[in-house]
Structure formats: structure tokens, C-alpha cells
PDB file of C-alpha atoms in Angstrom:
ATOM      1  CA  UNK A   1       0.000   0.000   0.000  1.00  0.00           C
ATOM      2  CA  UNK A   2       1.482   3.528  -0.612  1.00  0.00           C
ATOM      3  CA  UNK A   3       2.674   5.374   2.784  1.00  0.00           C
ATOM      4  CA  UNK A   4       0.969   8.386   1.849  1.00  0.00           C
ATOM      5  CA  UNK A   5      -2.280   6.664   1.464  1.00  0.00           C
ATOM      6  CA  UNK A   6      -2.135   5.248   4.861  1.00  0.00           C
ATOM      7  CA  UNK A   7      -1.807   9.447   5.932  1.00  0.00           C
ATOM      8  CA  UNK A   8      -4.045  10.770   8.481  1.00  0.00           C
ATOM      9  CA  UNK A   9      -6.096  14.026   7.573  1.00  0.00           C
ATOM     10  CA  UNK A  10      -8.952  15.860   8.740  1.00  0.00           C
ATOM     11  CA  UNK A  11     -11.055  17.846   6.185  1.00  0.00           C
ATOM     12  CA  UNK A  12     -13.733  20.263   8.657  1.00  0.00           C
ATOM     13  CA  UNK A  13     -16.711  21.435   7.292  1.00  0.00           C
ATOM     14  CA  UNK A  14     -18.461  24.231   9.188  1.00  0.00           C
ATOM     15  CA  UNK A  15     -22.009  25.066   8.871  1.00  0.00           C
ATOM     16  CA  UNK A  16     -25.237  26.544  10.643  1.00  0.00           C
ATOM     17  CA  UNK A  17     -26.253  22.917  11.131  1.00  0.00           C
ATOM     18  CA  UNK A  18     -23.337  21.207  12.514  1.00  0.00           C
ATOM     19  CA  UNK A  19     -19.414  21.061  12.541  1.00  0.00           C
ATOM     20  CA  UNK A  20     -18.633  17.987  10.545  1.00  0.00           C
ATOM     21  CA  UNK A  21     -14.755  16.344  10.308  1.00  0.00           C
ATOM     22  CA  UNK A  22     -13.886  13.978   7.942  1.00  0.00           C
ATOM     23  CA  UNK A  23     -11.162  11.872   8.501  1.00  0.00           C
ATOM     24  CA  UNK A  24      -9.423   9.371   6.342  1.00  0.00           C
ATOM     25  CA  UNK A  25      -6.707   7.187   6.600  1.00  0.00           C
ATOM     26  CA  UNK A  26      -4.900   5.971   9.884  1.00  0.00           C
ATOM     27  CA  UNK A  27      -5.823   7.468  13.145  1.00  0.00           C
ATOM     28  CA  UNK A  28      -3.091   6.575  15.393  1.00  0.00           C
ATOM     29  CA  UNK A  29       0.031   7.266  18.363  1.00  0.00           C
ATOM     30  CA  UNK A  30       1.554   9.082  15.366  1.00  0.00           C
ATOM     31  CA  UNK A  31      -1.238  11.445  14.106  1.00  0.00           C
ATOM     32  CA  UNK A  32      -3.332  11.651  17.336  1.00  0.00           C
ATOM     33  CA  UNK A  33      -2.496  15.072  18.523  1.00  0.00           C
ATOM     34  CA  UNK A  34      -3.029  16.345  14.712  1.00  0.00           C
ATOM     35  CA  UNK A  35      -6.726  15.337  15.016  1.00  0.00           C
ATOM     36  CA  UNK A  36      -6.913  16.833  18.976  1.00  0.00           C
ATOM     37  CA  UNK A  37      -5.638  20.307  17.858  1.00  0.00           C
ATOM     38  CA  UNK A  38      -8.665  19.747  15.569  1.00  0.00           C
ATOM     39  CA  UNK A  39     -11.464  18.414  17.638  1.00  0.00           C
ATOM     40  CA  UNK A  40     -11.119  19.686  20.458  1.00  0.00           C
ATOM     41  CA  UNK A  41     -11.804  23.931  19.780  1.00  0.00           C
ATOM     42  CA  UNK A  42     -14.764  22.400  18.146  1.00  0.00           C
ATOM     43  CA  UNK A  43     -16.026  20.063  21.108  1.00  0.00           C
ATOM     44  CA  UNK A  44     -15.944  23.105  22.905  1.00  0.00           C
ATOM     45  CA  UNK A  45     -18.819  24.871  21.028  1.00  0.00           C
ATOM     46  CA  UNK A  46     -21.750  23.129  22.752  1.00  0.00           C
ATOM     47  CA  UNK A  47     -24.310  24.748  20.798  1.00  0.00           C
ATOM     48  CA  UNK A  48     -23.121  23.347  17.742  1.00  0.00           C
ATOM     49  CA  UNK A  49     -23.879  20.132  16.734  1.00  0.00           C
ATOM     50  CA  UNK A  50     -20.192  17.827  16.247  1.00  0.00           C
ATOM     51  CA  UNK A  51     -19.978  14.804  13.618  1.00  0.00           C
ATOM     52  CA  UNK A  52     -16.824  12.691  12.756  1.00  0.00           C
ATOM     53  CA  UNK A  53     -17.411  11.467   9.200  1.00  0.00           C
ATOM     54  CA  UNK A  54     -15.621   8.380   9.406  1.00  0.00           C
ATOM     55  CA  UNK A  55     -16.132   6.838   5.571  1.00  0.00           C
ATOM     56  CA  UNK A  56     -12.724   6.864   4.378  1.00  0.00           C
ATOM     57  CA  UNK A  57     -10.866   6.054   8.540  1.00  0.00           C
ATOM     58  CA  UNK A  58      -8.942   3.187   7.677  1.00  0.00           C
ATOM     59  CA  UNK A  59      -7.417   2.170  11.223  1.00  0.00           C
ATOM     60  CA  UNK A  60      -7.750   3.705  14.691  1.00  0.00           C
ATOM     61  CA  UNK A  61      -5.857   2.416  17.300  1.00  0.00           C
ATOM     62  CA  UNK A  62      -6.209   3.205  21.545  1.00  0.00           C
ATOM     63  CA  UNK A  63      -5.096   6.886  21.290  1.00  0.00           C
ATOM     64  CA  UNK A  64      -7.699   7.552  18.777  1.00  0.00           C
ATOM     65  CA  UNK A  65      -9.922   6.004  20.314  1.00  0.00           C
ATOM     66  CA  UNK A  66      -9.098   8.091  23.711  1.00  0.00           C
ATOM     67  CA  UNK A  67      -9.772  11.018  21.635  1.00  0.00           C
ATOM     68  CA  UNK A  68     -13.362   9.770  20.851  1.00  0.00           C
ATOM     69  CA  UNK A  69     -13.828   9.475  24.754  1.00  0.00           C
ATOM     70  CA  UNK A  70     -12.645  12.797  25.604  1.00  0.00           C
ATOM     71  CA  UNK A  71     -14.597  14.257  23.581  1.00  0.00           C
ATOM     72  CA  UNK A  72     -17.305  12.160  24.622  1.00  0.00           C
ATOM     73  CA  UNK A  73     -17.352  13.542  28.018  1.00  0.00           C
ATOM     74  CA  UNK A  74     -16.519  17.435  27.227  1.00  0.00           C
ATOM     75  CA  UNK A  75     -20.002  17.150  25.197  1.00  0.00           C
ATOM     76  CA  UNK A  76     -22.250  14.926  27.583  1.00  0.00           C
ATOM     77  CA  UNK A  77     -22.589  16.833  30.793  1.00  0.00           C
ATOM     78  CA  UNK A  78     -24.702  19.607  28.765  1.00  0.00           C
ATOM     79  CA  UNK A  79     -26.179  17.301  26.010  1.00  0.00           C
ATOM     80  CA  UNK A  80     -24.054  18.817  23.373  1.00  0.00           C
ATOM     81  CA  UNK A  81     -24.858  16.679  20.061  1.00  0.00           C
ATOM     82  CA  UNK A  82     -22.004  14.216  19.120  1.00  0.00           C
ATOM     83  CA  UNK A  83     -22.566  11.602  16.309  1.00  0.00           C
ATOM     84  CA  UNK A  84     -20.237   9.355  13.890  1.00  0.00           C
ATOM     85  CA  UNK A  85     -21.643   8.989  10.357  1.00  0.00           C
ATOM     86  CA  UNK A  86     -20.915   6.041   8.125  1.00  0.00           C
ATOM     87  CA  UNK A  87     -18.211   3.903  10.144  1.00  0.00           C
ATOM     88  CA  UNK A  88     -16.601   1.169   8.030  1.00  0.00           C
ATOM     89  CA  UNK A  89     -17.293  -2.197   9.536  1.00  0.00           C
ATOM     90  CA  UNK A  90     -13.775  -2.654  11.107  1.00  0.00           C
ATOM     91  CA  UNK A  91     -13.664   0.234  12.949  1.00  0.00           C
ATOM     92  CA  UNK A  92     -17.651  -0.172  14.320  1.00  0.00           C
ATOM     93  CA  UNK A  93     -16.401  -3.938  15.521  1.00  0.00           C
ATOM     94  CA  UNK A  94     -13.494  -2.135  17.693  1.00  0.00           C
ATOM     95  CA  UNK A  95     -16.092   0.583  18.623  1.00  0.00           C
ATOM     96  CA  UNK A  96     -18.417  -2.434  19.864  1.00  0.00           C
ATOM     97  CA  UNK A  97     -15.270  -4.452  21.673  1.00  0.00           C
ATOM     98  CA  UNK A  98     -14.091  -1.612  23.821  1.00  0.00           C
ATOM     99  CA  UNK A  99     -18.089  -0.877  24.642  1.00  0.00           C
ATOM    100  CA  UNK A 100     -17.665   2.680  22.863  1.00  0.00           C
ATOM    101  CA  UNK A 101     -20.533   1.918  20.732  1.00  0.00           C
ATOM    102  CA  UNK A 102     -22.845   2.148  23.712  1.00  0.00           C
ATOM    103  CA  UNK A 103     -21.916   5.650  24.013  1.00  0.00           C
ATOM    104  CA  UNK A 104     -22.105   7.121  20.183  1.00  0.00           C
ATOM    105  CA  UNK A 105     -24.655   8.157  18.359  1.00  0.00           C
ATOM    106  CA  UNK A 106     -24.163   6.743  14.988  1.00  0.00           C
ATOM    107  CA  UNK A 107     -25.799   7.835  11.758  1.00  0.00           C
ATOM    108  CA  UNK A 108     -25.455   7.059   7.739  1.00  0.00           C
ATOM    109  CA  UNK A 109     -24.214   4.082   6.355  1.00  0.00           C
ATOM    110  CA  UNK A 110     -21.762   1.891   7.610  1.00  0.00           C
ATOM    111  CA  UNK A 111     -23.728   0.182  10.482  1.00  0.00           C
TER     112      UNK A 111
END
């Protein structure tokens, strides 16, 4: 597989509705503080709704997933909308090991 493919990026999409992030490729150790400088200004801004597109996430590993769980709990205590759209099956399997699905709201395709 080519290295760059296997890249982490975020694409954000702001609007009225919601903050969406798209993320693609490998969400790991390596590129985890890349997505936090990202996700976590916006988890801040309870009054906007927050979704992680993750269509085109090809691996997330613990750190990501702590990520997930952080902002998890930033957003719960005041209801703050948080939802993943279209997880790949892989990645909704680890969700449902570690018990994370419990906790998401999950929209689009993917489930």
C-alpha cells in the first residue's frame, strides 16, 4: 500500500447545522495530537452540533480512540450533540469491543 495513502487528515466542514470532520486514513500514536488540535476547539462549542465522518478512517488504534472518549465527556454533561456517520465495519467492531458503541450516536451508512 502507498505510505501516503495510509496518511491521516482531517477535512472540517463548518455550517449553521453542525461542525462535521472527515477523517481518512490511519488514526493513530503518530497522528493523534493532529486530530486533537482539531477536535477539540470544536467540542468546545456546545451549541453546535459535532460529527466525525468516518467513511474513508482506515485504522484507529487506543489513542484515537481516547480522543473519541474525551470528547465524549466534554459534550455529555450539557447534552451537546455528538454523532459518527458512516463507520466502516472494522472500525464499528473495535467501537463495539471496547463498549464505545454504547456511548455514540451513529448515523449514515456503515452500520
Amino acid at each position: 500500500m502507498d505510505r501516503d495513502a495510509q496518511k491521516f487528515h482531517v477535512k472540517v466542514l463548518n455550517t449553521p447545522e453542525a461542525n462535521v470532520l472527515f477523517l481518512s486514513g490511519e488514526l493513530d500514536l503518530s497522528t493523534a495530537e493532529q486530530f486533537r488540535s482539531v477536535v477539540e476547539p470544536l467540542a468546545g462549542q456546545r451549541t453546535v452540533p459535532l460529527k466525525l465522518n468516518l467513511r474513508e478512517l482506515t485504522y484507529i488504534d487506543s489513542t484515537g480512540i481516547g480522543i473519541f472518549v474525551s470528547v465524549l465527556k466534554k459534550r455529555q454533561p450539557e447534552e451537546a450533540s455528538f454523532a459518527v456517520q458512516e463507520v466502516p465495519a472494522k472500525i464499528r467492531r473495535l467501537f463495539d469491543m471496547t463498549g464505545l458503541s454504547r456511548y455514540l450516536t451513529m448515523e449514515g451508512g456503515g452500520l
